XYZ file of C-alpha atoms in Angstrom:
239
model
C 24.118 13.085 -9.530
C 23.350 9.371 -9.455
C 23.687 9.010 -5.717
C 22.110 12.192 -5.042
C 19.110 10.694 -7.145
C 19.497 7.488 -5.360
C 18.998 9.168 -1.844
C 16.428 12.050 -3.351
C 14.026 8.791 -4.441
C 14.399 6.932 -1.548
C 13.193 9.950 1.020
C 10.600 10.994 -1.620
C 9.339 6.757 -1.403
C 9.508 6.493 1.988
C 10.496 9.239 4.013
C 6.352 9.786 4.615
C 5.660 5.837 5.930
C 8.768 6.046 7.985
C 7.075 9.139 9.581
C 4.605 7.344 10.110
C 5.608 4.383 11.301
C 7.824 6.361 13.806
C 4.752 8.271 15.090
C 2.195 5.699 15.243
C 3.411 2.275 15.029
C 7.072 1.978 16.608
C 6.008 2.970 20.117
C 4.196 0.244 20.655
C 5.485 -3.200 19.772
C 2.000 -5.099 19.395
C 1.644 -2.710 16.480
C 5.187 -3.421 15.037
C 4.002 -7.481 15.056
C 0.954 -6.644 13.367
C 2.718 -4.546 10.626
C 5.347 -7.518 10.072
C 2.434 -10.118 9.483
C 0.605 -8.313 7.362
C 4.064 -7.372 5.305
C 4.726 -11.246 5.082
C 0.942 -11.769 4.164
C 1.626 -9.015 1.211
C 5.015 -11.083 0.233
C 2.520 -13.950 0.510
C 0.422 -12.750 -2.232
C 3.230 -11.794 -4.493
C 4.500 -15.523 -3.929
C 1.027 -16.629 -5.087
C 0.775 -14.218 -8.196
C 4.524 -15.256 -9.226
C 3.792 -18.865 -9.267
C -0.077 -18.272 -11.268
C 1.965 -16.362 -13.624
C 4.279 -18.755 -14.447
C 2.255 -21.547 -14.672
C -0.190 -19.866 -17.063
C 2.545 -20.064 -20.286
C 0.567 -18.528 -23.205
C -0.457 -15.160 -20.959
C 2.550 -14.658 -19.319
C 4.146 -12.145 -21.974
C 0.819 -10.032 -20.904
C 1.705 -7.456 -18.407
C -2.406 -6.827 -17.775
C -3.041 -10.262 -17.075
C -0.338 -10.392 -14.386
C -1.529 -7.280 -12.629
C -5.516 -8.263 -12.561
C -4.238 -11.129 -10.473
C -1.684 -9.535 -8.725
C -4.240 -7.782 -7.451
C -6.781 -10.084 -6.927
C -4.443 -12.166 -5.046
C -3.404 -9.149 -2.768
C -6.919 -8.514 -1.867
C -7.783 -12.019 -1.009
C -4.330 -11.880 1.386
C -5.902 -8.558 3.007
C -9.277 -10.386 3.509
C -7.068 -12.992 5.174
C -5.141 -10.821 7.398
C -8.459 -8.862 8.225
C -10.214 -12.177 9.678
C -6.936 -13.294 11.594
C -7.143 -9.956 13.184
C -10.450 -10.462 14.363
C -9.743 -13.883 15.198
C -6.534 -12.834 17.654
C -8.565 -9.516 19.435
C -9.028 -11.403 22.552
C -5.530 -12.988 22.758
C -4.623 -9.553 22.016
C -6.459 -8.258 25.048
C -3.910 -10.434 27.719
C -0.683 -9.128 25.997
C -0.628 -5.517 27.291
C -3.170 -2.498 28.471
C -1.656 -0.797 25.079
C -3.343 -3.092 23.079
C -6.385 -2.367 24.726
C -6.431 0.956 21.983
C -6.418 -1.834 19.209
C -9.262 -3.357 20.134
C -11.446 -0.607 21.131
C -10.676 1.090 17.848
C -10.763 -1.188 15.570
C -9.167 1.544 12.619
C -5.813 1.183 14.581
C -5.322 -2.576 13.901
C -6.772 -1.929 9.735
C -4.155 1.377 9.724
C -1.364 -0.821 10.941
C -2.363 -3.594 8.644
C -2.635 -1.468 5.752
C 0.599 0.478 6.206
C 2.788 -3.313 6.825
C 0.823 -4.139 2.982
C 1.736 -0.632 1.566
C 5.772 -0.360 2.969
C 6.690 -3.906 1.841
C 4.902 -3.055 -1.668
C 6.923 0.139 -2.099
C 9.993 -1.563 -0.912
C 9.476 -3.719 -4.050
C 8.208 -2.150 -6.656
C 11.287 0.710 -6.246
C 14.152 -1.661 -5.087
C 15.412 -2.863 -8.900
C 14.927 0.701 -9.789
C 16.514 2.523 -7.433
C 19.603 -0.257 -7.924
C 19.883 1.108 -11.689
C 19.525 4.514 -10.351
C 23.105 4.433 -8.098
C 24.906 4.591 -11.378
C 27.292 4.061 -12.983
C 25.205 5.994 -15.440
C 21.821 7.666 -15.774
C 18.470 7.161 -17.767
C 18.099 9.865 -20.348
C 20.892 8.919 -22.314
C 19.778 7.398 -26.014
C 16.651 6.115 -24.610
C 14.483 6.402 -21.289
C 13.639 9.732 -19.504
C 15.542 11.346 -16.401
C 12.051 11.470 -15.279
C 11.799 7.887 -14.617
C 13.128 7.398 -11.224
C 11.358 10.665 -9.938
C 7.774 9.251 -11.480
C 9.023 5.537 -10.075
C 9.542 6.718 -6.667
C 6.115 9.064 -6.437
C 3.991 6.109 -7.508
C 5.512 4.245 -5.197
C 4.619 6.483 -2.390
C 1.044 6.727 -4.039
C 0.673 2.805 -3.511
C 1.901 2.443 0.087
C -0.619 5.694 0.975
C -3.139 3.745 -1.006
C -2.604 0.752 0.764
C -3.321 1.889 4.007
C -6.145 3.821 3.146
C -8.031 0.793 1.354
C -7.131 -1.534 4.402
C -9.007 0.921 6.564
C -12.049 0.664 4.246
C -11.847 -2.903 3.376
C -11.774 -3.832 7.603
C -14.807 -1.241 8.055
C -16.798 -2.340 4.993
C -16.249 -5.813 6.107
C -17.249 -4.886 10.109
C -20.575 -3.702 8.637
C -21.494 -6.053 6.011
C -21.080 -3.252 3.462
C -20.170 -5.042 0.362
C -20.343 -1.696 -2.165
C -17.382 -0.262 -0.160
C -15.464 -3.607 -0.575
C -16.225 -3.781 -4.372
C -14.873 0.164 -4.089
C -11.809 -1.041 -2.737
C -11.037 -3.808 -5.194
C -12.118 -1.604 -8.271
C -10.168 1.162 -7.269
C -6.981 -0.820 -6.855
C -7.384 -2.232 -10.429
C -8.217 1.271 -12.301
C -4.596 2.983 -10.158
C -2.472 -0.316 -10.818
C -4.002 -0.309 -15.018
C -2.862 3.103 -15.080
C 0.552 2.203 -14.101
C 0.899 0.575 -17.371
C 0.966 3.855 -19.427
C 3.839 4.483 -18.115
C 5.872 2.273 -21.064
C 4.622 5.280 -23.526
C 6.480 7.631 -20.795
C 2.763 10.019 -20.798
C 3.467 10.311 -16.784
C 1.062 12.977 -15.949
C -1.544 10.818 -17.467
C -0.956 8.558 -14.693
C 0.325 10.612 -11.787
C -2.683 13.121 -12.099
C -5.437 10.416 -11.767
C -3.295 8.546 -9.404
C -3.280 11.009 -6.968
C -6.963 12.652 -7.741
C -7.884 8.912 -6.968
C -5.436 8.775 -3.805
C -6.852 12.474 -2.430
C -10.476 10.537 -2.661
C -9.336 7.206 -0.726
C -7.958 9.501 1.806
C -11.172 11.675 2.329
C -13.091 8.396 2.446
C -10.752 6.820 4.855
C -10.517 9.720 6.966
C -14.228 9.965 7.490
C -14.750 6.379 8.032
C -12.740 6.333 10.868
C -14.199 8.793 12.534
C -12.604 11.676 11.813
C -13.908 15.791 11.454
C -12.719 18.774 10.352
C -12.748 19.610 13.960
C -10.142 17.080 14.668
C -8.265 17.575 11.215
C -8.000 21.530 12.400
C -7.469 20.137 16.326
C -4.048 17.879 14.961
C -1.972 20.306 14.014
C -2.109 22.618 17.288
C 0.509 22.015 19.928
């Protein structure tokens, strides 16, 4: 059951982004750079938070105070990214005509963006896990829950969504000077990342309920920021 686990996780994680990716981002390979520099820029930010954390000796036992700046430090790195972006739209406009898309909507570029921060978080948030999860035995046994991997793997999946969706706010609250959407963004990426700590007492539907009450909100707000209906919600899924 172990490697049936293993592979059951890993589609659950990331068989969503890879559809994705494989529908919106790998046709076009201006899009593929932009989701690799914003992945590095997230592996940036974990640098950064690895190297506050250690220096900081009498907090770093405290598993709160690493995440406030873990996230802090990630949002700073996607306000980075975000003004690079805008920075690069006119050498973007001599690459190809596809790129022309990116720039006239700016959502694309923010989507991309987000999706590069959420993959490379999954990726390592579930990679130590899932290498316990390939055996040679399973959790369950004298301590742990056989719940753990499943819970692991759907949080995981909640982040990378969440990622996207907040880069698509942050970019448009950012466009329009609206600084309440940008505070939004920031507070709702502390309240889902605290609630990840309740997971030590192994209460997981006190943290995947909220999670994804909180993720089905993002989306709605992401949705409608960039432009979208229920006319072209109802329009997407004819043929």
């Amino acid at each position: 059951m172990t490697v049936v686990e293993f592979f059951g996780c890993i589609f659950l994680a990331f068989g969503p982004p890879l559809a994705m990716f494989i529908l919106t981002v790998a046709h076009d390979p201006v899009r593929i750079i932009i989701l690799i520099a914003a992945s590095f820029f997230w592996l940036l930010s974990l640098l950064i938070s690895s190297l506050w954390w250690f220096a900081v000796v009498p907090l770093r036992g405290q598993l709160a105070f690493g995440l406030v700046f873990s996230v802090i430090f990630q949002e700073i790195f996607r306000y980075l990214i975000y003004k690079i972006l805008r920075k690069a739209e006119n050498g973007l406009k001599r690459i190809t005509d596809d790129s022309m898309q990116l720039i006239e909507n700016k959502h694309i570029l923010a989507y991309v963006s987000g999706l590069g921060f959420g993959i490379i978080s999954g990726m390592f948030s579930l990679v130590n896990v899932l290498a316990d999860a390939i055996g040679p035995a399973t959790m369950g046994l004298k301590s742990g829950t056989q719940m753990f991997f499943l819970v692991s793997s759907t949080i995981s999946l909640s982040f990378i969504l969440f990622h996207t969706f907040w880069s698509v706010i942050f970019f448009n609250a950012l466009d329009n000077g609206n600084k309440l959407q940008v505070v939004g963004v920031i507070a709702s990426h502390l309240v889902v990342s605290s609630l990840t700590l309740l997971n030590r007492y192994h209460i997981y539907s006190a943290v995947l309920i909220p999670l994804y009450v909180i993720l089905i909100l993002t989306m709605f707000c992401a949705f409608k920021i960039a432009g979208g209906t229920f006319a072209s919600f109802k329009a997407s899924f004819t043929f």
